[in-house]
XYZ file of C-alpha atoms in Angstrom:
436
model
C 49.473 -38.926 -68.061
C 52.109 -40.071 -70.792
C 52.237 -36.483 -72.472
C 53.137 -35.021 -69.345
C 56.089 -37.150 -68.093
C 57.141 -36.430 -72.259
C 57.251 -33.207 -71.966
C 58.482 -32.959 -67.981
C 61.798 -35.425 -69.157
C 62.429 -33.392 -72.198
C 62.263 -29.755 -70.239
C 64.686 -31.378 -67.680
C 66.821 -32.536 -70.430
C 66.521 -28.938 -72.612
C 67.762 -26.545 -69.238
C 70.303 -29.180 -68.810
C 71.351 -29.741 -72.516
C 71.200 -25.327 -72.662
C 73.111 -25.335 -69.580
C 75.790 -27.156 -70.122
C 75.754 -26.480 -74.587
C 75.992 -22.072 -73.548
C 79.047 -21.941 -71.383
C 80.975 -25.069 -73.822
C 80.000 -23.111 -77.015
C 81.442 -19.337 -75.023
C 84.916 -21.801 -74.673
C 85.094 -23.096 -77.782
C 84.589 -19.677 -79.219
C 87.081 -17.739 -76.929
C 89.404 -20.741 -77.440
C 89.359 -20.465 -81.314
C 90.306 -16.934 -81.665
C 93.000 -17.264 -78.372
C 94.623 -19.211 -80.269
C 95.209 -17.727 -83.602
C 96.234 -15.094 -81.521
C 98.575 -17.064 -79.933
C 99.841 -18.138 -82.977
C 100.172 -14.792 -84.526
C 102.247 -14.099 -82.113
C 103.957 -17.151 -82.441
C 104.810 -16.154 -86.414
C 106.163 -12.536 -85.147
C 108.491 -13.522 -82.228
C 109.697 -15.693 -86.121
C 109.700 -13.350 -88.194
C 111.563 -10.737 -85.959
C 113.930 -13.042 -84.584
C 115.621 -12.329 -88.726
C 115.147 -8.517 -88.502
C 119.090 -7.945 -88.063
C 120.502 -5.328 -86.453
C 121.313 -3.168 -89.925
C 117.740 -3.068 -90.113
C 117.247 0.328 -89.885
C 120.601 1.167 -92.354
C 118.350 -0.309 -94.641
C 119.790 -4.535 -94.640
C 116.957 -5.991 -96.430
C 114.721 -8.200 -94.398
C 114.465 -12.076 -95.233
C 110.963 -13.393 -94.011
C 109.770 -17.203 -93.274
C 107.809 -18.567 -95.159
C 104.667 -20.082 -93.233
C 100.805 -20.766 -93.472
C 98.997 -17.734 -95.351
C 99.494 -15.174 -93.254
C 100.187 -11.253 -94.024
C 103.168 -10.707 -92.233
C 104.652 -7.078 -93.063
C 107.851 -5.464 -91.208
C 107.431 -1.180 -90.747
C 110.569 1.010 -89.964
C 110.647 3.000 -86.903
C 108.853 6.118 -89.100
C 105.802 3.378 -89.708
C 106.671 2.075 -92.819
C 106.387 -0.635 -95.053
C 109.590 -1.833 -95.526
C 109.057 -5.521 -96.245
C 106.303 -8.193 -96.504
C 102.636 -7.795 -96.643
C 100.643 -5.075 -94.954
C 99.311 -1.108 -95.197
C 101.930 0.903 -96.505
C 101.097 3.114 -93.407
C 101.008 1.149 -89.862
C 97.826 1.212 -87.925
C 97.047 1.696 -84.660
C 97.806 -1.329 -82.936
C 100.930 -1.746 -85.123
C 101.923 2.501 -83.880
C 101.357 1.166 -79.784
C 104.009 -1.460 -80.211
C 106.467 1.068 -80.857
C 106.303 1.263 -77.540
C 108.186 -1.450 -76.941
C 105.377 -4.159 -76.114
C 103.793 -7.012 -77.561
C 99.912 -5.945 -78.980
C 97.167 -7.964 -80.275
C 94.340 -6.611 -81.449
C 91.369 -6.876 -83.997
C 91.581 -4.339 -87.010
C 89.368 -4.560 -89.931
C 87.726 -7.691 -89.806
C 91.474 -8.846 -89.329
C 93.193 -10.295 -86.573
C 96.699 -8.536 -85.673
C 99.821 -9.161 -83.657
C 102.590 -6.832 -83.376
C 105.621 -7.332 -82.071
C 109.098 -4.860 -81.689
C 112.635 -5.624 -82.908
C 114.578 -4.204 -80.287
C 118.797 -3.612 -80.543
C 120.586 -2.021 -77.888
C 117.137 -1.520 -76.102
C 115.151 0.802 -79.014
C 113.081 -0.144 -81.190
C 114.424 -0.582 -84.660
C 111.389 -2.039 -86.271
C 107.836 -3.457 -85.485
C 106.748 -7.161 -87.065
C 103.349 -6.945 -87.398
C 100.825 -10.200 -88.391
C 97.077 -10.367 -89.580
C 94.276 -13.048 -90.094
C 91.215 -12.363 -91.383
C 88.826 -12.714 -88.037
C 86.505 -14.902 -90.549
C 88.984 -17.586 -90.575
C 88.469 -18.361 -86.568
C 85.212 -17.987 -87.603
C 84.483 -21.002 -90.157
C 86.141 -23.301 -87.657
C 83.732 -21.516 -84.626
C 81.072 -22.981 -86.819
C 82.496 -25.592 -86.884
C 82.593 -26.916 -83.602
C 78.990 -25.296 -82.784
C 78.223 -27.183 -85.333
C 79.630 -30.650 -84.133
C 78.702 -29.758 -80.621
C 75.172 -28.916 -81.882
C 74.835 -32.191 -83.189
C 76.554 -33.832 -79.917
C 72.763 -31.928 -78.253
C 71.060 -32.700 -80.960
C 72.037 -36.903 -80.047
C 71.912 -36.439 -76.565
C 68.310 -35.210 -77.227
C 66.728 -38.288 -79.323
C 68.449 -40.326 -76.575
C 66.967 -37.892 -74.166
C 63.474 -38.653 -75.931
C 64.112 -42.700 -76.570
C 64.606 -42.758 -73.375
C 61.545 -40.027 -71.637
C 59.387 -42.202 -73.547
C 60.454 -46.034 -72.627
C 60.074 -44.288 -68.826
C 56.509 -42.657 -69.303
C 55.091 -45.714 -70.732
C 56.948 -48.070 -67.376
C 55.053 -45.224 -65.622
C 52.009 -44.381 -67.107
C 50.949 -48.522 -68.208
C 50.253 -49.678 -63.823
C 48.631 -46.241 -63.811
C 46.251 -46.887 -66.914
C 45.837 -50.717 -66.134
C 44.773 -49.026 -63.008
C 42.616 -46.717 -64.319
C 41.144 -49.858 -66.733
C 40.332 -52.246 -63.696
C 38.755 -49.570 -61.387
C 36.184 -48.381 -64.719
C 35.739 -52.369 -65.080
C 34.594 -52.310 -61.146
C 32.606 -49.374 -61.716
C 30.662 -51.211 -64.312
C 29.964 -53.918 -62.005
C 33.123 -56.508 -62.793
C 33.873 -56.899 -59.144
C 36.581 -60.334 -60.218
C 38.572 -57.612 -61.979
C 42.344 -56.983 -60.382
C 44.680 -55.192 -60.917
C 48.412 -56.399 -61.292
C 51.291 -56.078 -59.169
C 53.596 -53.093 -60.695
C 57.392 -52.977 -60.949
C 56.902 -49.592 -58.944
C 56.710 -49.433 -55.205
C 53.933 -46.622 -55.256
C 52.375 -47.391 -57.601
C 52.228 -51.607 -56.741
C 51.027 -50.114 -53.265
C 48.238 -48.592 -54.374
C 47.151 -51.265 -56.635
C 46.796 -53.214 -53.989
C 45.150 -50.990 -51.869
C 42.789 -51.329 -54.637
C 43.021 -54.910 -54.571
C 42.002 -55.398 -50.970
C 39.375 -51.848 -51.487
C 37.623 -54.804 -54.158
C 37.895 -57.551 -52.780
C 35.947 -56.049 -49.530
C 33.144 -54.614 -51.474
C 32.890 -57.823 -53.284
C 33.024 -59.415 -49.765
C 29.730 -57.219 -48.687
C 28.254 -56.864 -51.911
C 28.197 -60.727 -51.735
C 27.085 -60.918 -47.789
C 24.332 -58.974 -48.689
C 23.392 -60.964 -51.596
C 23.712 -64.140 -49.586
C 21.365 -62.180 -46.786
C 19.202 -61.635 -48.949
C 18.019 -64.738 -50.599
C 18.664 -66.397 -46.998
C 15.957 -64.370 -45.776
C 13.765 -65.101 -48.383
C 13.933 -68.356 -48.080
C 14.012 -69.605 -44.334
C 10.810 -67.208 -44.286
C 9.083 -68.309 -46.478
C 8.143 -71.518 -45.682
C 6.796 -70.205 -41.721
C 5.070 -66.994 -43.457
C 3.427 -69.159 -46.149
C 2.207 -71.880 -42.764
C 1.014 -68.905 -40.809
C -0.764 -67.071 -44.129
C -2.610 -70.622 -44.126
C -3.344 -70.870 -40.604
C -4.604 -67.473 -40.441
C -7.077 -68.054 -43.642
C -7.855 -71.693 -42.462
C -9.012 -69.852 -39.043
C -11.162 -67.483 -40.796
C -12.843 -69.771 -42.853
C -13.707 -72.314 -40.046
C -16.894 -70.447 -38.298
C -16.259 -72.815 -35.683
C -12.810 -72.300 -35.213
C -11.228 -70.545 -32.006
C -9.795 -67.131 -32.881
C -7.584 -67.719 -29.040
C -6.325 -71.097 -30.795
C -5.313 -69.886 -34.054
C -4.173 -66.035 -32.360
C -1.482 -68.293 -30.024
C -0.591 -70.255 -32.932
C 0.366 -67.280 -35.103
C 1.730 -65.770 -32.497
C 4.652 -69.226 -32.084
C 4.620 -68.496 -36.087
C 5.755 -65.125 -35.332
C 7.952 -65.699 -32.765
C 9.991 -68.511 -35.395
C 9.842 -65.843 -37.997
C 12.360 -63.399 -35.162
C 13.962 -66.383 -34.568
C 15.053 -67.156 -38.340
C 15.327 -63.049 -38.797
C 17.900 -63.370 -36.163
C 19.669 -66.649 -36.953
C 19.843 -64.884 -40.928
C 21.472 -61.917 -38.996
C 24.046 -63.925 -36.289
C 24.628 -65.374 -40.212
C 25.387 -62.369 -41.695
C 27.630 -60.956 -39.794
C 30.031 -64.113 -39.296
C 33.320 -63.463 -39.423
C 32.545 -59.757 -37.307
C 33.030 -60.924 -33.911
C 33.116 -56.669 -32.639
C 28.555 -57.564 -34.618
C 27.997 -60.960 -34.186
C 26.009 -62.129 -30.346
C 26.368 -66.032 -29.385
C 24.247 -68.380 -30.046
C 21.501 -68.661 -27.620
C 22.641 -72.517 -25.750
C 19.540 -74.658 -25.360
C 19.177 -78.482 -24.730
C 18.546 -80.706 -27.466
C 15.643 -81.940 -26.412
C 13.141 -78.874 -26.874
C 15.248 -78.234 -30.304
C 14.152 -81.618 -31.999
C 11.010 -81.183 -29.863
C 10.200 -77.944 -31.661
C 11.283 -78.934 -35.327
C 8.635 -82.329 -35.190
C 5.861 -79.398 -33.728
C 6.438 -77.434 -36.656
C 7.345 -80.169 -39.517
C 5.084 -82.795 -38.637
C 1.970 -81.856 -39.743
C 3.245 -80.247 -42.831
C 4.337 -84.021 -43.655
C 1.429 -85.798 -42.435
C -0.567 -83.084 -45.779
C 1.389 -84.859 -48.091
C 1.048 -88.366 -46.576
C 4.495 -88.968 -45.308
C 5.108 -90.049 -41.810
C 7.586 -87.506 -39.783
C 9.619 -89.329 -36.856
C 12.450 -87.751 -34.173
C 14.738 -90.221 -31.994
C 16.972 -88.944 -29.860
C 19.905 -91.449 -28.087
C 19.381 -90.790 -24.308
C 22.512 -89.503 -23.845
C 21.645 -86.140 -25.984
C 18.297 -85.518 -24.416
C 20.483 -82.641 -22.596
C 23.034 -81.966 -24.492
C 23.246 -78.221 -25.287
C 23.634 -76.994 -28.730
C 22.833 -73.652 -30.113
C 19.042 -74.535 -30.765
C 18.483 -71.836 -33.437
C 21.395 -72.517 -35.425
C 19.637 -76.498 -35.129
C 16.810 -75.385 -35.298
C 17.109 -72.912 -38.743
C 19.798 -76.203 -40.082
C 16.419 -78.865 -39.396
C 14.158 -76.965 -41.033
C 16.434 -76.591 -43.859
C 16.653 -80.157 -44.092
C 12.988 -80.923 -43.708
C 12.358 -78.765 -46.213
C 14.467 -80.283 -48.070
C 13.920 -83.555 -47.561
C 9.587 -82.763 -47.828
C 10.662 -81.080 -51.737
C 12.840 -83.665 -53.237
C 12.415 -87.239 -51.046
C 10.084 -89.230 -50.941
C 8.607 -92.046 -48.065
C 9.233 -91.655 -44.495
C 11.570 -88.591 -43.343
C 13.295 -89.890 -39.604
C 15.184 -87.380 -37.685
C 17.929 -89.142 -34.713
C 20.623 -87.645 -32.450
C 23.374 -89.704 -31.353
C 26.495 -89.534 -29.246
C 29.439 -89.426 -30.662
C 31.508 -89.029 -27.284
C 31.871 -85.439 -26.843
C 30.086 -84.603 -30.342
C 25.991 -85.206 -31.476
C 25.488 -86.178 -34.612
C 22.043 -85.690 -35.692
C 20.928 -87.181 -39.182
C 18.246 -86.301 -40.647
C 16.802 -89.281 -43.512
C 14.154 -90.480 -46.015
C 12.967 -93.131 -47.938
C 14.620 -91.713 -51.558
C 18.232 -91.291 -53.297
C 20.523 -88.960 -54.548
C 23.220 -88.767 -57.361
C 24.113 -85.346 -57.360
C 28.140 -85.063 -56.605
C 29.066 -84.379 -53.285
C 30.859 -81.399 -54.362
C 28.535 -79.611 -55.417
C 25.708 -79.966 -53.724
C 26.517 -77.481 -51.260
C 27.447 -74.777 -53.790
C 25.081 -72.524 -53.083
C 22.428 -72.356 -56.768
C 23.125 -75.946 -57.300
C 19.968 -77.654 -57.161
C 18.618 -80.723 -58.772
C 14.783 -78.726 -59.211
C 13.288 -76.358 -59.005
C 14.473 -74.686 -55.703
C 16.963 -72.174 -56.647
C 19.790 -74.223 -54.999
C 20.240 -71.855 -51.699
C 19.422 -74.145 -48.881
C 22.088 -76.904 -48.368
C 24.638 -74.113 -49.146
C 22.895 -71.908 -45.559
C 22.614 -75.292 -44.033
C 26.365 -75.766 -43.986
C 27.230 -71.893 -43.493
C 24.712 -71.867 -39.769
C 26.695 -75.109 -38.998
C 30.620 -73.917 -38.942
C 29.852 -70.850 -37.380
C 28.014 -73.253 -34.393
C 31.589 -74.699 -35.280
C 30.282 -77.715 -36.523
C 29.560 -79.427 -39.899
C 26.813 -80.495 -42.492
C 27.857 -83.703 -44.712
C 26.378 -85.954 -47.184
C 26.172 -89.162 -45.232
C 24.507 -91.578 -47.515
C 23.151 -91.397 -51.215
C 20.449 -94.502 -50.984
C 18.858 -93.520 -48.674
C 19.749 -89.914 -48.530
C 21.045 -89.125 -45.006
C 22.303 -85.552 -44.002
C 25.300 -85.756 -40.906
C 25.129 -82.649 -38.750
C 28.273 -82.978 -36.700
C 28.522 -80.855 -33.223
C 31.368 -79.752 -30.663
C 30.823 -79.791 -27.147
C 28.877 -76.692 -26.226
C 29.060 -76.369 -22.896
C 25.864 -75.660 -19.727
C 22.101 -75.163 -21.538
C 20.640 -72.062 -20.641
C 16.479 -72.217 -20.022
C 14.832 -70.270 -22.268
C 11.002 -70.358 -23.650
C 11.792 -68.520 -27.005
C 10.336 -71.483 -28.347
């Protein structure tokens, strides 16, 4: 690219120099020869003045002394009478005998012949000649000077073209490097702004494309991690329930199937909620969360987690203030958040776990508390990938994202005992639903 730009610039400069230098060289050649002929004519006229009226009668002629040229005077018989020149007049000198000034080129000499008249009658001819090679010497010196100027201009053009080629290609080379880095998996690579508007526009478009790709890829990764995290516990419970029903000959298969059906329904809701979270920020594809009474959401959470806590010898209590019982909330979203917080309490907390719903005016606050303590910086507690135990650090980040999609906020309200608080804004009139 850089070499191509340089070649184009040099070709353009060369064409311009040729178009300028060739006519200038031609004009220089014509000027030097025309100037020499004019000078010869002036010298011939100056010599003709010195030819007296008695020249035809044999009066001698005193020729002027000037620059080194061959100056001669011829009579009407075309014989050399004074000065220097051929003994017999040449063709150009004979033409001047007709009474006109003649300029010509004879045997490598520039010649000017001027007639000398007396009483309107030609009595002699003054011939002045100089070697054409002397004029060619001056022409060649002029051409040499012109060539030097052209060479200087061409050198300057090369330097300017190289600089401009670097200025034009450097942003494109940087853009190519960043694009190569992106193809190699570095989605943090960004192209710096360019002083060239067109290239800068391409760079901005490239950066926007990479940013969008990074967001899509991160969303895909988050969706995979969120789905894996949220489906692991329900699937484990479903598997254990079915295995228990198979190994116990006295178990009621209908009850086991009913429990499995409820578990699969919860799995469907979990998948729907994770998909809805993956579409956050895309209003055209995002579906609204189902609104349900808070009492139903809390009751279903207690039903799912009471046995799990009891299996570990711990107690789970769920309570709600009377004025929050019928408060409309996004049921599936709140249910997923409670699943994350209770799973986190079950894995990392200790002692009794409590879920309490309370009213803060128009806002509903749901506290999830256990008897353990936490010493992690709250600023990084909800960062994806951050964990204080053996987990993958996905749950709390997922719960925080779910709360924000519902217009709420999840925060660490206390460290000893550990308390997480979910704040939910008013959600409208509850819809009657039996999906849970």
